[in-house]
Amino acid sequence: FPGVFLGAEATARHKGWTFSLQARGGLNFKVEDEDHHWSRDLRFNGDFGTLPFVSLSGRAEYNLTKNANLFVAGNFEQHFHKIGDVRISEIASGAPVEAYQDGGGLEFRTVTISGGFKMKF
């Protein structure tokens, strides 16, 4: 989905450590969903308009040498709950079956944690 965001990022270094934080908030536009129910030969299309989101991330790195480091990172992303209109049609013919105003909901949240060893050659 196309979107815009506003964010801030900060990085601090101390001895062999580097710490980074990032925060973003914004809006996605023209949020749509298409869900195929093959066993029933139905397609559900949802229109949700504009969807607000927030994203927070952080990373810590420790330099073992000039070319090698260990890191751990985390990210949280939340796309907030939104109600939208749903249209149902037949998959094969495209013929409309039904439409529901405010008939669908959308919300998405992720948490990612990663870590590793990075080396430059």
Short mmCIF file of C-alpha atoms in Angstrom, two decimals, residues 4-71:
data_model
loop_
_atom_site.label_atom_id
_atom_site.label_comp_id
_atom_site.label_asym_id
_atom_site.label_seq_id
_atom_site.Cartn_x
_atom_site.Cartn_y
_atom_site.Cartn_z
CA VAL A 4 3.67 8.37 4.25
CA PHE A 5 5.38 8.42 7.60
CA LEU A 6 7.21 10.70 9.98
CA GLY A 7 9.98 9.29 12.10
CA ALA A 8 13.03 9.85 14.23
CA GLU A 9 16.26 7.92 14.52
CA ALA A 10 19.06 8.12 17.08
CA THR A 11 22.45 6.42 17.22
CA ALA A 12 24.93 6.43 20.09
CA ARG A 13 28.44 4.96 20.27
CA HIS A 14 30.36 4.04 23.40
CA LYS A 15 33.67 2.20 23.27
CA GLY A 16 33.01 -0.84 21.03
CA TRP A 17 29.21 -0.55 21.22
CA THR A 18 26.74 1.07 18.82
CA PHE A 19 23.09 1.52 19.85
CA SER A 20 20.36 2.61 17.40
CA LEU A 21 16.69 3.40 17.92
CA GLN A 22 14.06 4.31 15.36
CA ALA A 23 10.39 5.32 15.68
CA ARG A 24 7.94 5.92 12.85
CA GLY A 25 4.27 6.73 12.60
CA GLY A 26 2.21 7.22 9.48
CA LEU A 27 -0.67 6.38 7.20
CA ASN A 28 -1.16 3.83 4.43
CA PHE A 29 -3.56 4.83 1.64
CA LYS A 30 -5.88 2.84 -0.61
CA VAL A 31 -5.73 -0.19 1.68
CA GLU A 32 -7.45 -3.10 -0.04
CA ASP A 33 -7.73 -6.85 0.51
CA GLU A 34 -8.56 -9.72 -1.84
CA ASP A 35 -9.34 -13.15 -0.44
CA HIS A 36 -10.09 -16.18 -2.64
CA HIS A 37 -12.29 -18.92 -1.18
CA TRP A 38 -11.56 -21.59 -3.80
CA SER A 39 -13.72 -24.32 -2.29
CA ARG A 40 -16.79 -22.05 -2.52
CA ASP A 41 -15.75 -20.29 -5.78
CA LEU A 42 -16.01 -16.88 -4.06
CA ARG A 43 -13.78 -13.79 -4.02
CA PHE A 44 -13.98 -11.30 -1.15
CA ASN A 45 -12.73 -7.76 -1.85
CA GLY A 46 -12.37 -5.34 1.02
CA ASP A 47 -11.82 -1.57 0.86
CA PHE A 48 -10.39 -0.05 4.04
CA GLY A 49 -9.32 3.43 2.95
CA THR A 50 -6.58 4.92 5.12
CA LEU A 51 -4.83 2.82 7.78
CA PRO A 52 -2.61 4.33 10.54
CA PHE A 53 0.54 2.52 11.68
CA VAL A 54 3.45 2.80 14.10
CA SER A 55 6.86 1.12 13.97
CA LEU A 56 9.57 0.93 16.66
CA SER A 57 12.98 -0.69 16.23
CA GLY A 58 16.28 -0.97 18.01
CA ARG A 59 19.71 -2.48 17.42
CA ALA A 60 22.82 -3.06 19.53
CA GLU A 61 26.18 -3.96 17.96
CA TYR A 62 29.49 -4.83 19.54
CA ASN A 63 32.66 -4.52 17.45
CA LEU A 64 34.87 -7.55 17.97
CA THR A 65 37.44 -6.24 15.46
CA LYS A 66 37.52 -3.51 12.82
CA ASN A 67 35.78 -5.88 10.37
CA ALA A 68 33.64 -8.09 12.61
CA ASN A 69 30.78 -7.50 15.04
CA LEU A 70 27.96 -9.19 16.91
CA PHE A 71 24.47 -7.69 16.85
#
